[in-house]
Coordinates of C-alpha atoms in Angstrom, one line a residue:
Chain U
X1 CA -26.7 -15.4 1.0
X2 CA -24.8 -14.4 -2.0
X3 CA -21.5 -16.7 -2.5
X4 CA -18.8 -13.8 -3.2
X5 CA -18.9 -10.7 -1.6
X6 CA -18.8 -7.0 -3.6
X7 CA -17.5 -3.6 -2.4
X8 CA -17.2 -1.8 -5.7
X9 CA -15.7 1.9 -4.9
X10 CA -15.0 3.6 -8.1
X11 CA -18.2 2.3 -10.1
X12 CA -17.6 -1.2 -11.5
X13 CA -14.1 -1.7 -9.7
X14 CA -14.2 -3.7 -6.6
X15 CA -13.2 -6.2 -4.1
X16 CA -14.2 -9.6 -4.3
X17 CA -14.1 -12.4 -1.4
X18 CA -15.7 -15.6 -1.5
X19 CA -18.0 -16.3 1.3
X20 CA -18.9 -19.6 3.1
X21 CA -21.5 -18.5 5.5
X22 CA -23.4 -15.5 6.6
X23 CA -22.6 -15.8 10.7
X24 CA -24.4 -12.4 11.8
X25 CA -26.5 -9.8 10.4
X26 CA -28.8 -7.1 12.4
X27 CA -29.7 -3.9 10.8
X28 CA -29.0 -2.0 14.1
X29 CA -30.9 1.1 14.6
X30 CA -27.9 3.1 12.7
X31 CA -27.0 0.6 10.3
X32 CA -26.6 -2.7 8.6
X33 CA -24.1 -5.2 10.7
X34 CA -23.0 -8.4 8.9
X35 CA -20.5 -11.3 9.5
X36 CA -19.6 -13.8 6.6
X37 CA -17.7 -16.4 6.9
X38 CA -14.8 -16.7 4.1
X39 CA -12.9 -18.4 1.9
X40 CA -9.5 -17.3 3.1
X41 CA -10.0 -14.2 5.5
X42 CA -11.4 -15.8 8.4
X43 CA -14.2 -14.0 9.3
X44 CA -15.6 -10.4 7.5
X45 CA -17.5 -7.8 8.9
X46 CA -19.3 -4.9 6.8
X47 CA -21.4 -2.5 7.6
X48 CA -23.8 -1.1 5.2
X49 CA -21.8 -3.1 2.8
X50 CA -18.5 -1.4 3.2
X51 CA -15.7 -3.9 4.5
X52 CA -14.5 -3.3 8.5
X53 CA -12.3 -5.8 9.3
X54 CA -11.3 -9.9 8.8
X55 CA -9.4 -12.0 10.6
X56 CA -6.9 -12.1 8.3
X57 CA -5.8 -8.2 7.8
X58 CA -7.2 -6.5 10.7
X59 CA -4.1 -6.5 12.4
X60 CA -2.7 -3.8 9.9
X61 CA -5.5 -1.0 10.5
X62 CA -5.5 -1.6 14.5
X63 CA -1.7 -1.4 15.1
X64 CA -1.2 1.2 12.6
X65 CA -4.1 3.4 13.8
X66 CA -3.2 2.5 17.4
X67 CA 0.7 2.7 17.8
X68 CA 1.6 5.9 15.7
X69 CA 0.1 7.9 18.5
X70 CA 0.7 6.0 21.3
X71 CA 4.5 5.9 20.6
X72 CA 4.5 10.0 19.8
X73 CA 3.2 9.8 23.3
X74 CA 6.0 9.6 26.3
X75 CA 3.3 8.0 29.0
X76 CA 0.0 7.7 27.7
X77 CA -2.5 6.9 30.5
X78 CA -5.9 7.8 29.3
X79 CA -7.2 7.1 25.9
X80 CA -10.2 7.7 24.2
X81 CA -11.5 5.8 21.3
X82 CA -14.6 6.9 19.2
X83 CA -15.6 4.2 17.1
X84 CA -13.3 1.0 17.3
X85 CA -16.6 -1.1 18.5
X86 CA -14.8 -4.0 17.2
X87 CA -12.4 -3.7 19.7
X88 CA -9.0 -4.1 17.9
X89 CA -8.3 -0.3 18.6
X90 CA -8.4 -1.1 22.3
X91 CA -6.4 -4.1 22.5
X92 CA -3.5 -2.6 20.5
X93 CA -3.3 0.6 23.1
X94 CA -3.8 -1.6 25.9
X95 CA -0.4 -3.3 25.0
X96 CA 1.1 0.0 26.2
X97 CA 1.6 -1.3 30.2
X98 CA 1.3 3.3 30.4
X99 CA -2.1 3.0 30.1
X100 CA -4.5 3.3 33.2
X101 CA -8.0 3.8 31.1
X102 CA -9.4 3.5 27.9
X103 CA -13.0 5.0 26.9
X104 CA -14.3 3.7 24.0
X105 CA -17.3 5.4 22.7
X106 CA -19.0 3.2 20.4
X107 CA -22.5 4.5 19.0
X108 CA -23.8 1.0 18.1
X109 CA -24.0 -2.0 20.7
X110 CA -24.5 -4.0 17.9
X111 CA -20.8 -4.0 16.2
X112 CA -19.6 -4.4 20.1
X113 CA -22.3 -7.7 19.8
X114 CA -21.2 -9.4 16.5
X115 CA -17.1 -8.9 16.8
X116 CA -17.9 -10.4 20.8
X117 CA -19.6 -13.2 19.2
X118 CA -17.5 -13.6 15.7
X119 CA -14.5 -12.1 15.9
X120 CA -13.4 -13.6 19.6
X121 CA -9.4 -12.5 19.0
X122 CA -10.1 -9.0 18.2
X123 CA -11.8 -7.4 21.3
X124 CA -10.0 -7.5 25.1
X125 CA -13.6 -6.8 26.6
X126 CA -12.8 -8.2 30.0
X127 CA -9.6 -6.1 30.6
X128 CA -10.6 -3.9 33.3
X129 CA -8.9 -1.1 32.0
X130 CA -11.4 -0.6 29.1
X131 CA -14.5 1.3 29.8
X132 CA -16.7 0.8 26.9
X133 CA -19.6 3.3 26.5
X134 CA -22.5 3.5 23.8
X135 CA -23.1 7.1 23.3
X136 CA -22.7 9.8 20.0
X137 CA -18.7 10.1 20.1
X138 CA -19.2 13.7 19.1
X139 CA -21.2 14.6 21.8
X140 CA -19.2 12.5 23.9
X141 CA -16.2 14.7 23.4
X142 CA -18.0 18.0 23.0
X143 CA -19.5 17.6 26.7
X144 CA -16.4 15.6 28.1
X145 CA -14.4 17.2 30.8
X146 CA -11.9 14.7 31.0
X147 CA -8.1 15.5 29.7
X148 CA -7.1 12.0 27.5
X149 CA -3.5 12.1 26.9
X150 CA -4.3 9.9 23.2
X151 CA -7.3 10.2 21.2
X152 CA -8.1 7.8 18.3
X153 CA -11.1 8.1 15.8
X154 CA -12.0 5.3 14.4
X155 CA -15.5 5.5 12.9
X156 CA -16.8 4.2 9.6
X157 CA -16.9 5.8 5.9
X158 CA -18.0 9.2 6.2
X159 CA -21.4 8.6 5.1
X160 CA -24.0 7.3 7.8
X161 CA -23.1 8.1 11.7
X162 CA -19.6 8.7 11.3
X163 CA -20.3 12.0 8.9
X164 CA -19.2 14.7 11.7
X165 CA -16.5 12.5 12.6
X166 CA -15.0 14.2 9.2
X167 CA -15.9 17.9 10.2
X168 CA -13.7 20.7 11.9
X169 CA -15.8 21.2 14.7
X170 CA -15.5 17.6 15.7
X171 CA -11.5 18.4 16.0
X172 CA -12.3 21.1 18.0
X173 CA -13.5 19.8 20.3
X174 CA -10.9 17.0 20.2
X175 CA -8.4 19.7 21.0
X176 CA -10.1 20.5 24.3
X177 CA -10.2 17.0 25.3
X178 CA -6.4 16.3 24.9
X179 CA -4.0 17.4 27.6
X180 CA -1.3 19.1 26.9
X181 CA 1.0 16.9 25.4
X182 CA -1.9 14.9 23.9
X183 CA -1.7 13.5 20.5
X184 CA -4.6 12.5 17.5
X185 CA -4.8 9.8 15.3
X186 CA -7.9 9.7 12.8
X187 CA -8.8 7.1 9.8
X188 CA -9.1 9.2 6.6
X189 CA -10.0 7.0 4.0
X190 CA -8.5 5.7 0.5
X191 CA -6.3 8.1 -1.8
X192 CA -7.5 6.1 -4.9
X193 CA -11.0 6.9 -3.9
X194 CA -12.4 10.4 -5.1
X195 CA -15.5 11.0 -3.7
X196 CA -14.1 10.8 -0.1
X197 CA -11.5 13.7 -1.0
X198 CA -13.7 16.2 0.1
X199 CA -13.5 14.8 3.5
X200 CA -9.8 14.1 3.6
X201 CA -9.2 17.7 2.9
X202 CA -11.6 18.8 5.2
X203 CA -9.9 16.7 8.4
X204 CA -6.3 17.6 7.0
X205 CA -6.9 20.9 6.7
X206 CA -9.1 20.8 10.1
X207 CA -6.0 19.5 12.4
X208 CA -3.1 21.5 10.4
X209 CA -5.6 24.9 11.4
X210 CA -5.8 23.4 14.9
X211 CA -2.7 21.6 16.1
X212 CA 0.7 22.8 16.1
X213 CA 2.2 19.6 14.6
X214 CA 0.2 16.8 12.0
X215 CA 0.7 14.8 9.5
X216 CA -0.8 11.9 7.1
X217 CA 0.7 8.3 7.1
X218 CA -0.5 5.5 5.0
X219 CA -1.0 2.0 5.3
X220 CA -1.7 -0.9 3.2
X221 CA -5.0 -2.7 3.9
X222 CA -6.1 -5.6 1.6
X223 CA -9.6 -5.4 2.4
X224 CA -10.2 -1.6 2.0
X225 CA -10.9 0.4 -1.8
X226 CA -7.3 0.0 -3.6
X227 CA -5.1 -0.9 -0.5
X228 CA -4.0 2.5 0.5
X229 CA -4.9 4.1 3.5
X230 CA -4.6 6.9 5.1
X231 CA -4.9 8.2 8.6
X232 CA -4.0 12.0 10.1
X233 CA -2.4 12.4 12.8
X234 CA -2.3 16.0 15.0
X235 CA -0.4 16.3 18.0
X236 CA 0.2 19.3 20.6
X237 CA 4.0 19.2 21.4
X238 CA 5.3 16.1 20.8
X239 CA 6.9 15.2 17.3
X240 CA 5.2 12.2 15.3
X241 CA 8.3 12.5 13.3
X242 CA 10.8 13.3 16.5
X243 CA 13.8 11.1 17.9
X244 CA 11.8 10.5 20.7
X245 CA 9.0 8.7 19.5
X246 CA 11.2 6.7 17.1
X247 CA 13.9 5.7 20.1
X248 CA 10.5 4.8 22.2
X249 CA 9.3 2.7 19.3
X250 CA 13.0 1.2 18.8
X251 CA 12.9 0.1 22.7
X252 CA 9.6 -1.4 23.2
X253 CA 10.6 -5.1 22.0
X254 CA 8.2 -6.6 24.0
X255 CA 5.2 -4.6 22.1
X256 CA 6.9 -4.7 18.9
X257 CA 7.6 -9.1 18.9
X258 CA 3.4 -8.8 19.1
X259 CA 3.3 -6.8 16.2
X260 CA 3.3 -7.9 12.5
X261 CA 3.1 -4.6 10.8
X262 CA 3.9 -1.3 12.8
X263 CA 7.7 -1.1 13.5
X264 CA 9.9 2.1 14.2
X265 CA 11.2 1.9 11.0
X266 CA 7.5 1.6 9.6
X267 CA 6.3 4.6 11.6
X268 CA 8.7 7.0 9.8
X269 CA 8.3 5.7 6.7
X270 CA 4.5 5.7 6.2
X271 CA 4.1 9.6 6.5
X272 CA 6.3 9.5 3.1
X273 CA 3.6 11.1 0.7
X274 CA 3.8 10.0 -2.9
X275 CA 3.3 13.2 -4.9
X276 CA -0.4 12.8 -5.9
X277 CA -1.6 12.5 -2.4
X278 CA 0.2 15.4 -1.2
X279 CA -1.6 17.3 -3.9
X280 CA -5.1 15.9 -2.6
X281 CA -4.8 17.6 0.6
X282 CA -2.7 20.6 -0.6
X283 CA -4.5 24.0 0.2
Chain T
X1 CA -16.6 -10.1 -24.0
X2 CA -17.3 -10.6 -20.3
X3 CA -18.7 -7.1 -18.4
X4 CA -16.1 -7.5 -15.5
X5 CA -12.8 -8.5 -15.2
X6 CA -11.9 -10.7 -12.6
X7 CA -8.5 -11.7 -11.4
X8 CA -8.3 -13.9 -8.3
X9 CA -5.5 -14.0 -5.8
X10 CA -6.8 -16.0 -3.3
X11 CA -9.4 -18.6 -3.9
X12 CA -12.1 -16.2 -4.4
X13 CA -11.0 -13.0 -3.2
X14 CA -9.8 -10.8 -5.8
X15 CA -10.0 -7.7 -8.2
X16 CA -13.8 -6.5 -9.9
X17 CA -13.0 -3.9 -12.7
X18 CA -16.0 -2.6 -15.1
X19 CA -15.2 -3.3 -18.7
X20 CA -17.0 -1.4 -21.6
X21 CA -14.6 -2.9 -24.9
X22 CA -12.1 -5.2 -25.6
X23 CA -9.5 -3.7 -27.8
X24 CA -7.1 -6.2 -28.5
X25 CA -6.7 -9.8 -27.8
X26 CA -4.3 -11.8 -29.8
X27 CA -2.7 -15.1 -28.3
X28 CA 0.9 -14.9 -28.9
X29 CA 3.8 -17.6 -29.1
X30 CA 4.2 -17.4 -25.6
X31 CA 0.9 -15.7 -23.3
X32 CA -2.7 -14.5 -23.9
X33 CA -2.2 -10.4 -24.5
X34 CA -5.5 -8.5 -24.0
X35 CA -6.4 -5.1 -24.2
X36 CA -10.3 -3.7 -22.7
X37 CA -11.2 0.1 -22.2
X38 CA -12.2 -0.1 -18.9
X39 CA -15.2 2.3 -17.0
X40 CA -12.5 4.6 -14.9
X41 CA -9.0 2.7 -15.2
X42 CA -8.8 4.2 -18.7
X43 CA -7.2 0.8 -20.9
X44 CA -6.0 -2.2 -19.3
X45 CA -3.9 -4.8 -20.8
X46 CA -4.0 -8.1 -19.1
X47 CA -1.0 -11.1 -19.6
X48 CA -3.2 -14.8 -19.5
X49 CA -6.0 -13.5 -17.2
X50 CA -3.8 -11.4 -14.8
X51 CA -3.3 -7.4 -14.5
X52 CA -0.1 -5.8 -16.0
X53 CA -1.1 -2.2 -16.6
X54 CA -3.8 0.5 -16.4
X55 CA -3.6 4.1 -17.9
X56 CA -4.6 5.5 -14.6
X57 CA -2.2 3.9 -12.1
X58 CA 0.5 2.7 -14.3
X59 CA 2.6 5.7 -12.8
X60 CA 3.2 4.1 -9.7
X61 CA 4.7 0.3 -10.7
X62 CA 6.4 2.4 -13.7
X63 CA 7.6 5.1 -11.3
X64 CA 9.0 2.9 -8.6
X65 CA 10.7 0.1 -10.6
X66 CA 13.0 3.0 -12.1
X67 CA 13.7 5.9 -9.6
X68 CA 14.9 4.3 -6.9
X69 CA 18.2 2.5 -8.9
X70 CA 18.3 5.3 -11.5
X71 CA 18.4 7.9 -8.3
X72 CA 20.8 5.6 -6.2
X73 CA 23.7 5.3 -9.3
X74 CA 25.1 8.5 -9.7
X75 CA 25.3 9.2 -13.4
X76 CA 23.1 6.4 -15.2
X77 CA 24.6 6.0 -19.0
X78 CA 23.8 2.4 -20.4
X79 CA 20.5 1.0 -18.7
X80 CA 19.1 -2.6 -19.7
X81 CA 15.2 -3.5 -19.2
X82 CA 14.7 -7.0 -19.4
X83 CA 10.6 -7.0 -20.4
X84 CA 8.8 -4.0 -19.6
X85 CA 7.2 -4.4 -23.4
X86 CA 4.6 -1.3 -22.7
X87 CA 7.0 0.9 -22.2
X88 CA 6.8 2.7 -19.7
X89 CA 10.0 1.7 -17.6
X90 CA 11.9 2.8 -20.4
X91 CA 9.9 6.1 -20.2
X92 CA 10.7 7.0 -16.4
X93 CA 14.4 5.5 -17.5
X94 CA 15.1 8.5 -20.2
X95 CA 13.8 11.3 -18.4
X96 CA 17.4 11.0 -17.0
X97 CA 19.4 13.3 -18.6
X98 CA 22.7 11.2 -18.4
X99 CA 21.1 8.3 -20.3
X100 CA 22.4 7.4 -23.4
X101 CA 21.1 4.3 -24.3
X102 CA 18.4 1.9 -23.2
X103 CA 18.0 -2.1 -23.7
X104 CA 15.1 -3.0 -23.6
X105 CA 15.1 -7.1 -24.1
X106 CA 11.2 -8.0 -24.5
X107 CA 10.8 -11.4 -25.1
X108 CA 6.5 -10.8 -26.4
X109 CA 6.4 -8.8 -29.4
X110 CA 2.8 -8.6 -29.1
X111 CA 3.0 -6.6 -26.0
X112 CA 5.0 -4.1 -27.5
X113 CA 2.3 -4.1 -29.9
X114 CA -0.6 -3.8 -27.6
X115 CA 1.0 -0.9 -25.9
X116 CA 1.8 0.5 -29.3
X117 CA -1.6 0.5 -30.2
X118 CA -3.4 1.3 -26.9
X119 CA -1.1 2.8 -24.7
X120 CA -0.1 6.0 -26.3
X121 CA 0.6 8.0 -23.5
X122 CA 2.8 4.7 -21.9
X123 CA 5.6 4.0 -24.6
X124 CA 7.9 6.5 -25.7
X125 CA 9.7 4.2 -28.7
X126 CA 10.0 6.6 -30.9
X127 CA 13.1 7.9 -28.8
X128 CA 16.2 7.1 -29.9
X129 CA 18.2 6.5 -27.4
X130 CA 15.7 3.2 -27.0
X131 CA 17.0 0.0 -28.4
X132 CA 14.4 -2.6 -28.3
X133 CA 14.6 -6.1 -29.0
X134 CA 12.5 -9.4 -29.3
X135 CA 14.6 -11.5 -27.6
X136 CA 15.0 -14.4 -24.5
X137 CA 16.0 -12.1 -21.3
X138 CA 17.6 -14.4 -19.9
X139 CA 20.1 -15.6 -22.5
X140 CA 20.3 -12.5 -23.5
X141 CA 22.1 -11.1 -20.2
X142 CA 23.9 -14.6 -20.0
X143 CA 25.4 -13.8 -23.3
X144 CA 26.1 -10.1 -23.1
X145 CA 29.8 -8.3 -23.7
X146 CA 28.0 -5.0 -22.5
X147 CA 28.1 -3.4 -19.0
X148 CA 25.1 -1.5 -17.7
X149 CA 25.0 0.9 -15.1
X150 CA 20.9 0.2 -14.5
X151 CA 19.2 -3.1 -15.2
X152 CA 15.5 -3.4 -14.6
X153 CA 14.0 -6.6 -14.0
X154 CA 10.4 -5.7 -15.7
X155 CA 9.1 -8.9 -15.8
X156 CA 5.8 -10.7 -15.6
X157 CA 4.5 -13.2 -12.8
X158 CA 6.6 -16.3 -11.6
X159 CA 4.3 -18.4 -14.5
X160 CA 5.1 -18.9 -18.0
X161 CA 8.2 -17.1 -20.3
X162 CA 8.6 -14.9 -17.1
X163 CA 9.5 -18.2 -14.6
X164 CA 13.2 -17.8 -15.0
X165 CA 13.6 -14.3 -13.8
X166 CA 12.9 -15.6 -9.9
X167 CA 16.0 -18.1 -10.6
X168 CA 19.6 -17.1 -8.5
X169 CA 21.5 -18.0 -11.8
X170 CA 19.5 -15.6 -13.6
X171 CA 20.9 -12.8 -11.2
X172 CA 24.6 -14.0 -11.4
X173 CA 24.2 -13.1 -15.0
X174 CA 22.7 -9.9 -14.4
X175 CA 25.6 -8.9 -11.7
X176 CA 28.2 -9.7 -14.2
X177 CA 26.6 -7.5 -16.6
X178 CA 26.4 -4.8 -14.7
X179 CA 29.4 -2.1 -14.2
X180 CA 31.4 -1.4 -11.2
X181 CA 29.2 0.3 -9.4
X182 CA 26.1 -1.1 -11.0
X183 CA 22.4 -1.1 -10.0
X184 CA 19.5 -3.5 -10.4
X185 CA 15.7 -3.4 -9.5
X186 CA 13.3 -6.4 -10.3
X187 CA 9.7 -6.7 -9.3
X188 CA 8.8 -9.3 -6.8
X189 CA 5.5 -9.6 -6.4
X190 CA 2.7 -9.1 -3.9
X191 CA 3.7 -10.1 0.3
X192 CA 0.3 -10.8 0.5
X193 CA -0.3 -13.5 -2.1
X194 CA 1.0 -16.8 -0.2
X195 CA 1.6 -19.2 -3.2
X196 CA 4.4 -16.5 -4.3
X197 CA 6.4 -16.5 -1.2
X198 CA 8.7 -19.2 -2.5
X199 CA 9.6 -16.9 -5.7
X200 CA 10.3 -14.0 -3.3
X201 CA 12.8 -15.7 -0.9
X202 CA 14.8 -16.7 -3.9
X203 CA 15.0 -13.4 -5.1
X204 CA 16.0 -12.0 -2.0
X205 CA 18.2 -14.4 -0.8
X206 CA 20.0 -14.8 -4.6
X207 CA 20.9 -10.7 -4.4
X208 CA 21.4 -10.7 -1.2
X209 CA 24.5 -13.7 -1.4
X210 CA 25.8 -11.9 -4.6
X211 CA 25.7 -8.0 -4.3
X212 CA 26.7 -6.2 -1.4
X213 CA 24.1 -3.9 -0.7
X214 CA 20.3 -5.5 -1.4
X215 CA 16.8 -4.6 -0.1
X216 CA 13.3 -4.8 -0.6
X217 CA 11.3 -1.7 -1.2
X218 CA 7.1 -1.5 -1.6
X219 CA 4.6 0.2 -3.4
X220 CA 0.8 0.7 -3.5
X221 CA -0.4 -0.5 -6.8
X222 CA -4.3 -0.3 -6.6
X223 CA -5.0 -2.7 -9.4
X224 CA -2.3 -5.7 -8.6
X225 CA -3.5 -8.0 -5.7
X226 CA -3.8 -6.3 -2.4
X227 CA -2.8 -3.1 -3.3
X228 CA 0.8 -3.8 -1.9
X229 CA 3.9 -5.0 -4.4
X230 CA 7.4 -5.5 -3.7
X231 CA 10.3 -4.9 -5.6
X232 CA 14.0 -6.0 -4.8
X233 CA 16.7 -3.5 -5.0
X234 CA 20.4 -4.6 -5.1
X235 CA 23.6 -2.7 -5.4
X236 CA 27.4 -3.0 -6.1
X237 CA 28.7 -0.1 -4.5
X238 CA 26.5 2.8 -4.0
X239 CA 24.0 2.6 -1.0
X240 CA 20.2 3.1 -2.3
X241 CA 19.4 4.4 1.3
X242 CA 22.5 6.6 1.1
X243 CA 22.7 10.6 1.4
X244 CA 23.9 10.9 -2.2
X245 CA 21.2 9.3 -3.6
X246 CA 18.2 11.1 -1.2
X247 CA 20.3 14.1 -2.1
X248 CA 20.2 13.6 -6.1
X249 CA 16.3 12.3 -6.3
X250 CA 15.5 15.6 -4.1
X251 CA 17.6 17.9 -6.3
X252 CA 16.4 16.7 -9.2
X253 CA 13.2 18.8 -9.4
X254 CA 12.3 18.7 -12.8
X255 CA 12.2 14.9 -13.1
X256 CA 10.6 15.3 -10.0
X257 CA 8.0 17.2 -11.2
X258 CA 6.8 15.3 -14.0
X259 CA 6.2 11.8 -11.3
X260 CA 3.3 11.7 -9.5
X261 CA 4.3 9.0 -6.6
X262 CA 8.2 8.8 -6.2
X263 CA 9.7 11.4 -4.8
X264 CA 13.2 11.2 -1.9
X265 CA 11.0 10.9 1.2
X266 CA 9.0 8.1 -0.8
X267 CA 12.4 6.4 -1.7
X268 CA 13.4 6.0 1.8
X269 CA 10.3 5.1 3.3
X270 CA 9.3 2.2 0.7
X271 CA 12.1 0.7 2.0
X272 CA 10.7 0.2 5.7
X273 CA 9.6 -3.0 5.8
X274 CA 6.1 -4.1 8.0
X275 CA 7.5 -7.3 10.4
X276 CA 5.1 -9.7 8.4
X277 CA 6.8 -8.4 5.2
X278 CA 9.8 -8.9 6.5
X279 CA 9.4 -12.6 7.7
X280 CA 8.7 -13.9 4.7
X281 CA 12.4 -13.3 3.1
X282 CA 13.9 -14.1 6.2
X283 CA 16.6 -16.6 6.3

């Protein structure tokens, strides 16, 4: 086992962590799953050598992925997540006492297996409102004839499995799956890093052709290439951006005491582009 | 020469950046100053082991420390920079038409010389409306007969010559420097790096007791640690959330147009605070 661990994403620049002990590793029949044990993280999970989630900072991705959509929401009952086989995803919508169902479509038992067996705060497995499935999230939605009133896509890098979950057709699709007042949140990857621009532009452009209202917020994420990340959301008639959501976000103490990052105040704020990333997904 | 620079934040988690030369390195009377042409960063200069500046994201710390007070006073004359030896705070400063004269108190010659030498698209001294001089910050704003509209605390980390600018009697000095309706900003360092927390509160709670309107604001710096910095922002009179100055940064298109991360959505949103972030400068 090496003792630091290296995710370099723009050739020689990188994110460092020093480990303690390798906890997990299967290469699964899609790709390479490992938990370390750190210095000061808790405990790390990559896959393919690409950081997911630790301890220590996953709390930022999974409410700030989660809680954008589920506040632009009024009532959300059904959600769908593709991806999120760690299980954070989940336990942040499941906060919402709205919710009846959640189907999790997770391609690889094996990231369900290591955050079960490392990562015992993440996941909310036994809540019997979460219906975990391991089937191709694309086809999943594609052949799906459920309406979800929130859908959230939280795959991996665009390279690997989670390629299509970057492609316009996927969204498609998506549209069809959402009632009528459904709303979309997707992971979009780092600003800072180039060679995932392509794919940015590609979902941006994707759900602005698609969906009467979207946007990008960002969030900062320790872990992940340079610390900013950014996630699109798409929604059919109600306003990320509106009154509404923020008044619904502003009331919901009892969610918001469990949170340490997502706030109503945060909500609006993170969809503030600096100028350089607006240009990445200009037209 | 070492073929990465490392800077560690946490035990062993830090920042990996390819290195192809090292430019400059000269130990001054007060810190280590280092210069190294990096493999996509362009040149970074580097204070006793830690990052101050890269050509490629040097926008964004430059950008935010000045915008946001320059943008919330309403007709910026005198501004004082208390370090900021590279430059390029002073730069954003005198893109301001109304500016007449800039400060800048740099207590590190050598960094003025680094940047001089290695920066050229950082430093604009040739300007001159730019005053600079080699002396102690802090006596010099105890001892000043001038009154700024702007100062900007540009300062290095809470270690070494740059220890004092995290003290409350430092920012007694600077309110009674600054004019009627005066405006400062100083950097404060990264939420996420635990052994700076103490340096933060006293920041915050030091403007916060002496000026009536105070805040903290954030911004994604890719190569400080964890992405996410803060800076304070405190004011004697004009409100830097306020309609006049979202209305002056948004009508101010050619400034505008030269930045490539503040802009008047960005001003307001840095200033929404994740709950986390927001604990640790609680009372």
């Amino acid at each position: 086992m090496p003792l630091q661990y290296n995710e370099y994403y723009n050739e020689r620049t990188g994110l460092t962590v020093g480990l303690k002990k390798l906890l997990f590793s299967e290469q699964s029949e899609y790709q390479l799953v490992e938990v370390y044990e750190t210095d000061t993280w808790g405990n790390l999970m990559t896959i393919d050598g690409m950081v997911m989630l630790s301890e220590r900072d996953e709390f930022v991705y999974h409410e700030m992925i989660s809680h954008v959509a589920m506040f632009t929401h009024p009532e959300p009952k059904n959600v769908l997540i593709i991806g999120g086989g760690d299980g954070g995803t989940a336990r942040e919508v499941m906060k919402h006492g709205s919710v009846e169902r959640v189907d999790m479509v997770e391609i690889d038992k094996t990231v369900v297996d290591a955050s079960k067996r490392c990562f015992p705060g993440v996941g909310d497995f036994a809540n019997p409102r979460l219906n975990v499935l391991y089937e191709d999230g694309i086809e999943f939605v594609k052949n799906t004839r459920e309406s979800y009133d929130v859908i959230i896509i939280d795959g991996s890098d665009p390279v690997g499995p989670a390629e299509g979950l970057f492609e316009k057709e996927f969204y498609s699709y998506c549209f069809d799956a959402l009632s009528e007042n459904g709303v979309l949140t997707a992971q979009t990857e780092s600003p800072w890093v180039e060679s995932y621009h392509p794919s940015m532009k590609k979902v941006y452009h994707a759900v602005d052709d698609l969906f009467p209202l979207s946007g990008m917020y960002l969030a900062y994420i320790p872990l992940y290439p340079a610390g900013m990340w950014s996630m699109a959301c798409a929604s059919k008639k109600e306003d990320p951006l509106g009154r509404a959501a923020h008044d619904r976000a502003e009331a919901a103490t009892g969610i918001i005491s469990t949170l340490r990052y997502y706030n109503a105040a945060v909500h609006r704020g993170a969809f503030a582009l600096p100028n350089f990333v607006k240009e990445i997904i200009s037209r």
